[in-house]
JSON list of C-alpha atoms and ligand atoms in Angstrom, two decimals:
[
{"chain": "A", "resi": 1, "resn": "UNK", "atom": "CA", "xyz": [-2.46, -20.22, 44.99]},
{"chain": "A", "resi": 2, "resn": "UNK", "atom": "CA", "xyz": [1.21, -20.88, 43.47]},
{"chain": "A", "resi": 3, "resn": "UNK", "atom": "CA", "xyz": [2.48, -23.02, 41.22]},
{"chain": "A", "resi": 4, "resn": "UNK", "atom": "CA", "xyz": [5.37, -23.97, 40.36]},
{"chain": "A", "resi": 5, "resn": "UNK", "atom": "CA", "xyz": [7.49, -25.56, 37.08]},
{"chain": "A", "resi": 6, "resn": "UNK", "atom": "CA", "xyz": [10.70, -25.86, 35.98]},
{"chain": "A", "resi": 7, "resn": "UNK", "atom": "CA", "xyz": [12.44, -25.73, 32.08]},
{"chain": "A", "resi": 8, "resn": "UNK", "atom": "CA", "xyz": [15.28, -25.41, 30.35]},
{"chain": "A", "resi": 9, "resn": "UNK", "atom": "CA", "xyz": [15.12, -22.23, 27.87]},
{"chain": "A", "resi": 10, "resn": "UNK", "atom": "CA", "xyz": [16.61, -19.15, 27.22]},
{"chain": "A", "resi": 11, "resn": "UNK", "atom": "CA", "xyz": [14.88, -16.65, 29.64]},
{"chain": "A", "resi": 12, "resn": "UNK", "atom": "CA", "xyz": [14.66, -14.10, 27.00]},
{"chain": "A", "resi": 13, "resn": "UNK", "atom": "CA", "xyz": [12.19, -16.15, 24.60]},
{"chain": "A", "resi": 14, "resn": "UNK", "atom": "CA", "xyz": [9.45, -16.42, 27.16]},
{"chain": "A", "resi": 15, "resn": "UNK", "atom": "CA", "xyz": [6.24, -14.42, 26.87]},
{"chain": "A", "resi": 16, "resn": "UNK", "atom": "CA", "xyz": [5.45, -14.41, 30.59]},
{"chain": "A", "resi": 17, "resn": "UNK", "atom": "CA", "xyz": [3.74, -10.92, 32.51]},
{"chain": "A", "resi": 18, "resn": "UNK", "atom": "CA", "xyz": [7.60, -10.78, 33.86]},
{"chain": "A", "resi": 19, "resn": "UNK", "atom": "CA", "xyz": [10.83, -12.28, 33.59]},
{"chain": "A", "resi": 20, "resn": "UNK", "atom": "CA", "xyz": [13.61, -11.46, 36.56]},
{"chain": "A", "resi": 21, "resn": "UNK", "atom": "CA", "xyz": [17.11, -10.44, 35.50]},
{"chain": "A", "resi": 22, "resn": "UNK", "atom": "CA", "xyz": [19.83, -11.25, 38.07]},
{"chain": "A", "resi": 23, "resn": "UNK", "atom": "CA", "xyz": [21.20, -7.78, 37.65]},
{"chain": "A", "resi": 24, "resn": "UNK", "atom": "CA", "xyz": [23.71, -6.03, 39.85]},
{"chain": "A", "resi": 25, "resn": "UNK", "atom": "CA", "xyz": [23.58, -3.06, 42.05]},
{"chain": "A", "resi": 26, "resn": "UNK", "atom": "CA", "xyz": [24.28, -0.63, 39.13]},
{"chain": "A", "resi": 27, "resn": "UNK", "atom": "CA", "xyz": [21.34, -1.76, 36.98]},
{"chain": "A", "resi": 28, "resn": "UNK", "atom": "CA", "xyz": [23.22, -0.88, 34.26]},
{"chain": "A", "resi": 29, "resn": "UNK", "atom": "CA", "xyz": [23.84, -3.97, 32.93]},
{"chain": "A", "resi": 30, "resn": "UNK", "atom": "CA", "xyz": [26.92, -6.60, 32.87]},
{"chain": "A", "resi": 31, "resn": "UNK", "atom": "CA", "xyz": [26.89, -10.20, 31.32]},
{"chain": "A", "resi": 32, "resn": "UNK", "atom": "CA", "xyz": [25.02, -13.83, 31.59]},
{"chain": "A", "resi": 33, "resn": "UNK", "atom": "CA", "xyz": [21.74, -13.67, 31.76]},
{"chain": "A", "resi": 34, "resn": "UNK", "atom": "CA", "xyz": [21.57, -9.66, 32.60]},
{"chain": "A", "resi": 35, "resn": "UNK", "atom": "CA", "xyz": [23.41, -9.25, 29.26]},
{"chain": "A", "resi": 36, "resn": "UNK", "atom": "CA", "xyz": [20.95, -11.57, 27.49]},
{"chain": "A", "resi": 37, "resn": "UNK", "atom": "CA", "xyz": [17.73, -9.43, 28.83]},
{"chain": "A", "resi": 38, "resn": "UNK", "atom": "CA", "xyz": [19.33, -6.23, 27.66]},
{"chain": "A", "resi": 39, "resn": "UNK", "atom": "CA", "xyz": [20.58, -7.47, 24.32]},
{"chain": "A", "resi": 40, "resn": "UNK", "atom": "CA", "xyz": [16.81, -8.69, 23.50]},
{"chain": "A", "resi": 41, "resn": "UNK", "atom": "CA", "xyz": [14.84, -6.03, 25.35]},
{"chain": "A", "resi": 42, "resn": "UNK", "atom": "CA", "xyz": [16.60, -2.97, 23.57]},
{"chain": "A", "resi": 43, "resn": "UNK", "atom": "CA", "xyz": [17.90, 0.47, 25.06]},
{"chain": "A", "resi": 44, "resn": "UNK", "atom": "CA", "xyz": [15.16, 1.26, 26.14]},
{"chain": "A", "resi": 45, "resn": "UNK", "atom": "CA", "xyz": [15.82, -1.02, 28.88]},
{"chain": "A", "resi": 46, "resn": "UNK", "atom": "CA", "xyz": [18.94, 0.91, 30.04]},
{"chain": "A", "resi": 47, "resn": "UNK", "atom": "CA", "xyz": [17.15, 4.05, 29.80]},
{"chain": "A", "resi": 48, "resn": "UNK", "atom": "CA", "xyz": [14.33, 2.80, 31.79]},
{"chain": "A", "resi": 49, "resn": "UNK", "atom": "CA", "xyz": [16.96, 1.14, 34.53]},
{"chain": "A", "resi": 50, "resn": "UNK", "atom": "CA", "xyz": [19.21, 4.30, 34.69]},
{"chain": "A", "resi": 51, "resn": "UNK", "atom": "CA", "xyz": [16.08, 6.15, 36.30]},
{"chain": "A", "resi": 52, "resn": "UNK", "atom": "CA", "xyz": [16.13, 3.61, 38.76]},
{"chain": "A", "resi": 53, "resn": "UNK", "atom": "CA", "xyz": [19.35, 4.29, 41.04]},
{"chain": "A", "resi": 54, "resn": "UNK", "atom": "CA", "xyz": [20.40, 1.24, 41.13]},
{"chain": "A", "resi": 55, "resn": "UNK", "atom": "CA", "xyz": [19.28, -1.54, 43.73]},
{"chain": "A", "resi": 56, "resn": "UNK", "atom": "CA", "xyz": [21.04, -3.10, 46.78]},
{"chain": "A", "resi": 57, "resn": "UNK", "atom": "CA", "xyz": [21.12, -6.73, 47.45]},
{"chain": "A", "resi": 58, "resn": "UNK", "atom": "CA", "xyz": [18.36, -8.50, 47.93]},
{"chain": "A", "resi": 59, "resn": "UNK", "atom": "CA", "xyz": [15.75, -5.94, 46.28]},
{"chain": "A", "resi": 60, "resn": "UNK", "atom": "CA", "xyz": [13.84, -5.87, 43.53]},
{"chain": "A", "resi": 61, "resn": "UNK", "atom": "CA", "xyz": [12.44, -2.86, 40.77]},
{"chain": "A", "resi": 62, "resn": "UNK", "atom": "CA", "xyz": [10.18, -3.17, 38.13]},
{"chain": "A", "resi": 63, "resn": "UNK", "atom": "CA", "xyz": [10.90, -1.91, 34.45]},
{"chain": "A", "resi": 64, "resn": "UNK", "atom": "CA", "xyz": [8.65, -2.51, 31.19]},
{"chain": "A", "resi": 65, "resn": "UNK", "atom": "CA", "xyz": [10.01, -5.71, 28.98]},
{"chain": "A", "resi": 66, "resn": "UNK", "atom": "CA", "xyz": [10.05, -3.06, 25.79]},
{"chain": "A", "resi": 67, "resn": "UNK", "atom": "CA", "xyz": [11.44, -5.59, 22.95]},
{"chain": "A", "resi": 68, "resn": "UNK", "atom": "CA", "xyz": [10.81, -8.39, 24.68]},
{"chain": "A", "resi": 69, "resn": "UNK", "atom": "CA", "xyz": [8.37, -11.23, 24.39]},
{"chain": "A", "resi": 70, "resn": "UNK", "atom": "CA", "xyz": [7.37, -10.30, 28.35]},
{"chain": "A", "resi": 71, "resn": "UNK", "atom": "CA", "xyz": [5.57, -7.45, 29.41]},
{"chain": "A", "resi": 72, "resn": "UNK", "atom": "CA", "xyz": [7.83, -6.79, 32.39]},
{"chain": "A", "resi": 73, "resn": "UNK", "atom": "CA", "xyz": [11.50, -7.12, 33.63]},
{"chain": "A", "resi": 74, "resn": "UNK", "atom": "CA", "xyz": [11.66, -7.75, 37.82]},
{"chain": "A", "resi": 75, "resn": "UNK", "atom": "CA", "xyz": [15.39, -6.97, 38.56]},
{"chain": "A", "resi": 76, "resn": "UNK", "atom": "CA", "xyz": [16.96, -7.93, 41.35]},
{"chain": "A", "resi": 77, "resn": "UNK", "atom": "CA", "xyz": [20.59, -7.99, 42.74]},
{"chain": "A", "resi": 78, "resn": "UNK", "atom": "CA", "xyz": [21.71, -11.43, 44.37]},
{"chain": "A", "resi": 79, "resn": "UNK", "atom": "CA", "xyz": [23.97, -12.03, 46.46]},
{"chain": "A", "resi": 80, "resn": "UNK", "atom": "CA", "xyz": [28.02, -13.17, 45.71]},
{"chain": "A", "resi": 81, "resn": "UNK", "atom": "CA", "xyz": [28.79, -16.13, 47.04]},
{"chain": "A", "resi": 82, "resn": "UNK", "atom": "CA", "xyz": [31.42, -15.93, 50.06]},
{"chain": "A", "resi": 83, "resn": "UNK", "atom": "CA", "xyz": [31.22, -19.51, 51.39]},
{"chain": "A", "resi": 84, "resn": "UNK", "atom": "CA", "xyz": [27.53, -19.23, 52.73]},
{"chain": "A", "resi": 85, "resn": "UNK", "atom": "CA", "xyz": [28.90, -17.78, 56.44]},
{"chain": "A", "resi": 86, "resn": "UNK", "atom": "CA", "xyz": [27.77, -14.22, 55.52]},
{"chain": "A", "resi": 87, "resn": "UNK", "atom": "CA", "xyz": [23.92, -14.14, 55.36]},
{"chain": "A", "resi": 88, "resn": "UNK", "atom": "CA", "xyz": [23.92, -15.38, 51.91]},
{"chain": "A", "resi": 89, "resn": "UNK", "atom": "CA", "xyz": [21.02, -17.54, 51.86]},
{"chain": "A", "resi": 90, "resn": "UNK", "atom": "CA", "xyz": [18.76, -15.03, 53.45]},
{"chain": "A", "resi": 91, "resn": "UNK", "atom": "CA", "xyz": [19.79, -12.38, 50.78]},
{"chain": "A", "resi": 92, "resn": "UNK", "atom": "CA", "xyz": [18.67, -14.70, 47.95]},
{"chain": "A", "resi": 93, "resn": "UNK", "atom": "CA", "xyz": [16.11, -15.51, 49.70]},
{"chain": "A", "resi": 94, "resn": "UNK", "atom": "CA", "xyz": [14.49, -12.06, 49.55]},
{"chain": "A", "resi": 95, "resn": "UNK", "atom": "CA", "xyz": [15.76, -11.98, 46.06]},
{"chain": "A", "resi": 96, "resn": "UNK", "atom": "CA", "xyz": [12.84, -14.15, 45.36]},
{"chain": "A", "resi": 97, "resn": "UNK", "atom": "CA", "xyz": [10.28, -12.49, 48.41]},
{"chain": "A", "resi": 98, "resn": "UNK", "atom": "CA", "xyz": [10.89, -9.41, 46.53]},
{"chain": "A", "resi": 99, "resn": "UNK", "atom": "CA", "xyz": [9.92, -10.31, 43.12]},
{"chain": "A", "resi": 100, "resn": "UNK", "atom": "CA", "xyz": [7.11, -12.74, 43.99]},
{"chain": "A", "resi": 101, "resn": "UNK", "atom": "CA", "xyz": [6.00, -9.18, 46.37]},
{"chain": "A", "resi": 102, "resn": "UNK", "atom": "CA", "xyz": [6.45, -6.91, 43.56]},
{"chain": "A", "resi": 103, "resn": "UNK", "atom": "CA", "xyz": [4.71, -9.15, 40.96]},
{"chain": "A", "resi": 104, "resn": "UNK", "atom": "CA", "xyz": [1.86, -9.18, 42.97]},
{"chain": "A", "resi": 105, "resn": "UNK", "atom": "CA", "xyz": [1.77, -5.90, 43.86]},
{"chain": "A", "resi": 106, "resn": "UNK", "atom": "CA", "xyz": [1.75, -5.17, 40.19]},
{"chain": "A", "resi": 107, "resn": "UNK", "atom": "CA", "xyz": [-1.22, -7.90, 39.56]},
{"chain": "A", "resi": 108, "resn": "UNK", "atom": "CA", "xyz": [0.98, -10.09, 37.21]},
{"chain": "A", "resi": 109, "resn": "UNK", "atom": "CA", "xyz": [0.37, -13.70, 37.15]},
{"chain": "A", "resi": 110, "resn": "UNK", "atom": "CA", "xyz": [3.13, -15.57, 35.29]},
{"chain": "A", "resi": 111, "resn": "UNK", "atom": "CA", "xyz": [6.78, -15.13, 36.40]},
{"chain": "A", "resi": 112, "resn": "UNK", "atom": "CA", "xyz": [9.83, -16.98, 35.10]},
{"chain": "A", "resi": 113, "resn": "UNK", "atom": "CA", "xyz": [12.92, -16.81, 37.23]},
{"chain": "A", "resi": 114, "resn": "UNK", "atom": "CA", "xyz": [16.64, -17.49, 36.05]},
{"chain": "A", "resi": 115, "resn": "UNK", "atom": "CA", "xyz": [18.82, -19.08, 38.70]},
{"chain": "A", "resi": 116, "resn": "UNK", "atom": "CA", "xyz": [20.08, -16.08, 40.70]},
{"chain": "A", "resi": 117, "resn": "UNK", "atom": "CA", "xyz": [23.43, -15.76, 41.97]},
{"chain": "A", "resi": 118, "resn": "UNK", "atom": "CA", "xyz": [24.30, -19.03, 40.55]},
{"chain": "A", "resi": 119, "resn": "UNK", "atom": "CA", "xyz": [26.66, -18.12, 37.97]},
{"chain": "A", "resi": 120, "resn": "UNK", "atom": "CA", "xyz": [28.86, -14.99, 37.73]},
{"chain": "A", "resi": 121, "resn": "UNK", "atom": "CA", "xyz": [28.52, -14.60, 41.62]},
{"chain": "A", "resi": 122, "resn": "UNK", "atom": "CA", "xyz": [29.21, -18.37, 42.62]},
{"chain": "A", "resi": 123, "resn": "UNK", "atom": "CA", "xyz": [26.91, -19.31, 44.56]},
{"chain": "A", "resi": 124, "resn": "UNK", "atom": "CA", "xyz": [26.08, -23.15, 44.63]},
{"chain": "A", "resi": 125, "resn": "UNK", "atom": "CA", "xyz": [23.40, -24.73, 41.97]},
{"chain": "A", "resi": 126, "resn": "UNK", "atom": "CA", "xyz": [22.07, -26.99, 44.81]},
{"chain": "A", "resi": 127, "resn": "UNK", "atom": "CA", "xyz": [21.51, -24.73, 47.80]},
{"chain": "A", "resi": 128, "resn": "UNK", "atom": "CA", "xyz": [20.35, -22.04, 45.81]},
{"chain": "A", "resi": 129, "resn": "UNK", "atom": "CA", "xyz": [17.96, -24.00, 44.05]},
{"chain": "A", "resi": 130, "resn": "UNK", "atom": "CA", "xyz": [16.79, -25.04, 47.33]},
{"chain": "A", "resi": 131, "resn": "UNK", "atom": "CA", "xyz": [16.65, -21.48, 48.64]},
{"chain": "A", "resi": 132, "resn": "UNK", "atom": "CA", "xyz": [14.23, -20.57, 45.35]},
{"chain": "A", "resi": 133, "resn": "UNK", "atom": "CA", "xyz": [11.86, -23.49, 46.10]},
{"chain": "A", "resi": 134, "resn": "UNK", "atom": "CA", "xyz": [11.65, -23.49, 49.06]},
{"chain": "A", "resi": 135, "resn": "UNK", "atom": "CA", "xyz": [11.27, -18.93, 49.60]},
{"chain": "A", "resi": 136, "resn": "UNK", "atom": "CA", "xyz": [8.54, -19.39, 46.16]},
{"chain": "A", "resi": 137, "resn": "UNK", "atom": "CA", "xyz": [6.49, -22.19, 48.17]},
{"chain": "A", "resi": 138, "resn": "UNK", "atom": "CA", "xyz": [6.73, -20.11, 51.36]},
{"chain": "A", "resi": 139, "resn": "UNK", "atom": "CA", "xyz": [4.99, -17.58, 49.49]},
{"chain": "A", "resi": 140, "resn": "UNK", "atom": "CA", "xyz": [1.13, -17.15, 50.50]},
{"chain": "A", "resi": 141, "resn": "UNK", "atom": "CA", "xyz": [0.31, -14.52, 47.81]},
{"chain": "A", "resi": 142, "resn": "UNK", "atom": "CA", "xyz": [-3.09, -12.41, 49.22]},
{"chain": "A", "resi": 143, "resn": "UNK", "atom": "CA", "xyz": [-6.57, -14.43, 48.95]},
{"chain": "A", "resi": 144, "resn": "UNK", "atom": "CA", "xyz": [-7.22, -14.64, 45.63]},
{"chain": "A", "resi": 145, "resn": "UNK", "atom": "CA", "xyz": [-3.47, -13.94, 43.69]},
{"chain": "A", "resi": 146, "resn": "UNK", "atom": "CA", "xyz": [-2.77, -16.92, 41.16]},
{"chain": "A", "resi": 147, "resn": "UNK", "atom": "CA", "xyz": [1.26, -16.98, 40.56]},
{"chain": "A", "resi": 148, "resn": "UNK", "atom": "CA", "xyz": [2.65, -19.37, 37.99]},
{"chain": "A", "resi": 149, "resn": "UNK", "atom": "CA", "xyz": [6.51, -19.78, 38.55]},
{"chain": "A", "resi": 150, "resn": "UNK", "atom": "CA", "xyz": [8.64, -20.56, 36.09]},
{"chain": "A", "resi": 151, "resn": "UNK", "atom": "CA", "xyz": [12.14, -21.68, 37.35]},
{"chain": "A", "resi": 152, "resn": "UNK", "atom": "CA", "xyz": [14.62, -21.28, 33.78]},
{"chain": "A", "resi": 153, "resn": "UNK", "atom": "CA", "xyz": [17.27, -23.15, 33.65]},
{"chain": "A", "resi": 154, "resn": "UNK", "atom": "CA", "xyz": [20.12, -22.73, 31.18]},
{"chain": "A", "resi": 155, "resn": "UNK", "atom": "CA", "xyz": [21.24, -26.03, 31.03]},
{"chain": "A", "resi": 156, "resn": "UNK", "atom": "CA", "xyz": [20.71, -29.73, 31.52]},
{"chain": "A", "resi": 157, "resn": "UNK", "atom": "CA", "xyz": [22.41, -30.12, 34.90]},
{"chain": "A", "resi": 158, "resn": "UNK", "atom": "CA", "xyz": [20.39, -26.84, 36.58]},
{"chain": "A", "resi": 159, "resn": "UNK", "atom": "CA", "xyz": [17.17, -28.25, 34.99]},
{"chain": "A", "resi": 160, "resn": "UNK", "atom": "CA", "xyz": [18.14, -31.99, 36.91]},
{"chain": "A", "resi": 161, "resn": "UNK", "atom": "CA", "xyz": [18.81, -29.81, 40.11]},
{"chain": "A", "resi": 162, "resn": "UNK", "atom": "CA", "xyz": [15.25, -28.45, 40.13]},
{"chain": "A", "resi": 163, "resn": "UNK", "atom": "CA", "xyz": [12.91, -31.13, 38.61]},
{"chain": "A", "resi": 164, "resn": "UNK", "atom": "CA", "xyz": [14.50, -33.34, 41.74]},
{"chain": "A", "resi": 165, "resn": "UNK", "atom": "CA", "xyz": [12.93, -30.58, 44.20]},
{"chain": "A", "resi": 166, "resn": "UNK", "atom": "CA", "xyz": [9.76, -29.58, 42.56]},
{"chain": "B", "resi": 201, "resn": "APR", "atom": "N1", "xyz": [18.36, -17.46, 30.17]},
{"chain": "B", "resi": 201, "resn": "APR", "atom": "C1", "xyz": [18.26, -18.10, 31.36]},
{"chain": "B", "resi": 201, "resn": "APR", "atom": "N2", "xyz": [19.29, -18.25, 32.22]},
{"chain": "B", "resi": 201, "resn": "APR", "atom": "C2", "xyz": [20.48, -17.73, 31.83]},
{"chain": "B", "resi": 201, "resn": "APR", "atom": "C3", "xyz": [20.67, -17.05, 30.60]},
{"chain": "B", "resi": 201, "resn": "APR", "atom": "C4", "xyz": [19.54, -16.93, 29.76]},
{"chain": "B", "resi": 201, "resn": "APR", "atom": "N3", "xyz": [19.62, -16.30, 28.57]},
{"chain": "B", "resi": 201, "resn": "APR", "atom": "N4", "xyz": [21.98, -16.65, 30.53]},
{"chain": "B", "resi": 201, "resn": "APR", "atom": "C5", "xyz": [22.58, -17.09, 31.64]},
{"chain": "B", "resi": 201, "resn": "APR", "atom": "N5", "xyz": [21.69, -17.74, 32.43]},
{"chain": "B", "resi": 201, "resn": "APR", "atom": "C6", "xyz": [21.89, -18.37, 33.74]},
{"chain": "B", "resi": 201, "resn": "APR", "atom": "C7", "xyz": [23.29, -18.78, 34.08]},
{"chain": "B", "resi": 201, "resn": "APR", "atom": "O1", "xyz": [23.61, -20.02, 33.45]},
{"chain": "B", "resi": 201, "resn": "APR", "atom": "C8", "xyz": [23.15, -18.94, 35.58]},
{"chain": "B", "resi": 201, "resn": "APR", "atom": "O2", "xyz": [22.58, -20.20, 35.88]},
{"chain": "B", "resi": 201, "resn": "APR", "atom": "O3", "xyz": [21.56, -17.42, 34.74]},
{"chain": "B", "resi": 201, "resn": "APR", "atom": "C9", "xyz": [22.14, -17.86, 35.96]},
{"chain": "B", "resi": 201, "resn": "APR", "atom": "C10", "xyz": [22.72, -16.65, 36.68]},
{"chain": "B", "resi": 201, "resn": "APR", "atom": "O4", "xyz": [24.02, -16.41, 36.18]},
{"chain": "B", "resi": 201, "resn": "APR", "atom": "P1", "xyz": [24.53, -14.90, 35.90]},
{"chain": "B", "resi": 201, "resn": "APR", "atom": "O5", "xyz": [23.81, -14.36, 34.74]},
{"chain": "B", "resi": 201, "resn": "APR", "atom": "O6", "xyz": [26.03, -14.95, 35.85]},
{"chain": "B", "resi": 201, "resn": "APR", "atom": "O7", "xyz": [24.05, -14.07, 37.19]},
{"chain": "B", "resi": 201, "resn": "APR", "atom": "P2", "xyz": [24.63, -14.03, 38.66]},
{"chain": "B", "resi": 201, "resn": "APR", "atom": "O8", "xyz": [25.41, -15.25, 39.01]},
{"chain": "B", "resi": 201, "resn": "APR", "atom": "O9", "xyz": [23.47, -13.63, 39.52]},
{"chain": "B", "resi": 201, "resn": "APR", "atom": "O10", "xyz": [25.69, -12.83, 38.60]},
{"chain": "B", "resi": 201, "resn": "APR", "atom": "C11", "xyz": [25.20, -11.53, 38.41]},
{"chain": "B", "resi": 201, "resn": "APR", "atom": "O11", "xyz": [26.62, -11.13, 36.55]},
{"chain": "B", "resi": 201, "resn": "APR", "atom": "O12", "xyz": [25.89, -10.60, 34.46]},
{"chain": "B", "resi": 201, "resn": "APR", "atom": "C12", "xyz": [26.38, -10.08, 35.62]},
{"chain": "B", "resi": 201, "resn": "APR", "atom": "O13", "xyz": [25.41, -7.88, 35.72]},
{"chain": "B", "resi": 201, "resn": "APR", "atom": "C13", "xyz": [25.39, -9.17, 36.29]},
{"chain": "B", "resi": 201, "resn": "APR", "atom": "O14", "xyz": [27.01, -8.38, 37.84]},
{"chain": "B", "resi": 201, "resn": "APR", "atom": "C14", "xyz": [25.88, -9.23, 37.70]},
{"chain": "B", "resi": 201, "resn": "APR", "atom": "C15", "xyz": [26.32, -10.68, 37.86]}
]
């Protein structure tokens, strides 16, 4: 069973089992909201992320939430927008598969997701908002899995965008 919600906070305050950081490949860090989660979580974080070796697109890895108010950081790597003609829905799509997978797989039950790929990489508000939705209630986690879903928006507009789909 999944459900889903949608609110406008600052991804960093919420005590969830796992937030998900729209990281890039590196892992190492950068600005929005990947630069908020690292800020709040500590160095620790980068420590923890630097073992990783990186991620490609559309993946996601798993890393303690160490200062933070959640237990666990999902990152993933979405994709940069390019006009939508080079498979960029389907890679945000599995940016969401993955995490919902590897939340699961990990037995976590609340999850709050930022708006992937939406700002530094350019993709749309509205079609990736419908991409999220729609991959997150395509989900069928395994007999038994509860999933809460937090979609966190950073402003008013991306909060409208969601609420109108939900
Ligand atoms: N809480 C929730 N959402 C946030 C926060 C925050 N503290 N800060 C920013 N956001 C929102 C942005 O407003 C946007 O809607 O997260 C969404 C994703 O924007 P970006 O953080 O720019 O991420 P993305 O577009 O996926 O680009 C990733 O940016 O920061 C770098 O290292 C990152 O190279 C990677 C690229």
């Amino acid at each position: 069973m999944i459900s889903l919600n949608a609110v406008r906070a600052d991804i960093t305050t919420l005590g969830v089992d796992a937030i998900v950081n729209a990281a890039n490949s590196s892992l190492l860090g950068g600005g929005g909201v990947d630069g908020a989660i690292h800020r709040a979580a500590g160095p620790d974080l980068l420590a923890a992320c630097r073992r990783l070796n990186g991620c490609p697109t559309g993946q996601a890895k798993i890393t303690p939430g160490f200062r933070l108010p959640a237990r666990h950081v999902i990152h993933t790597v979405g994709p940069v927008w390019h006009g939508g003609m080079r498979g960029e829905a389907a890679l945000l799509a599995s940016c969401y598969r993955e995490s919902l997978v590897l939340a699961t797989a990990h037995g976590l039950r609340t999850l709050a997701f930022p708006s992937i790929s939406t700002g530094v990489y350019g993709y749309p508000i509205e079609l990736a908002a419908e991409v999220a939705v729609s991959t997150v209630r395509g989900f069928s986690p395994d007999a038994g899995d509860v999933l809460d879903v937090t979609f966190c928006c950073f402003s008013e507009t991306d909060l409208g965008v969601y609420t109108a789909l939900l």
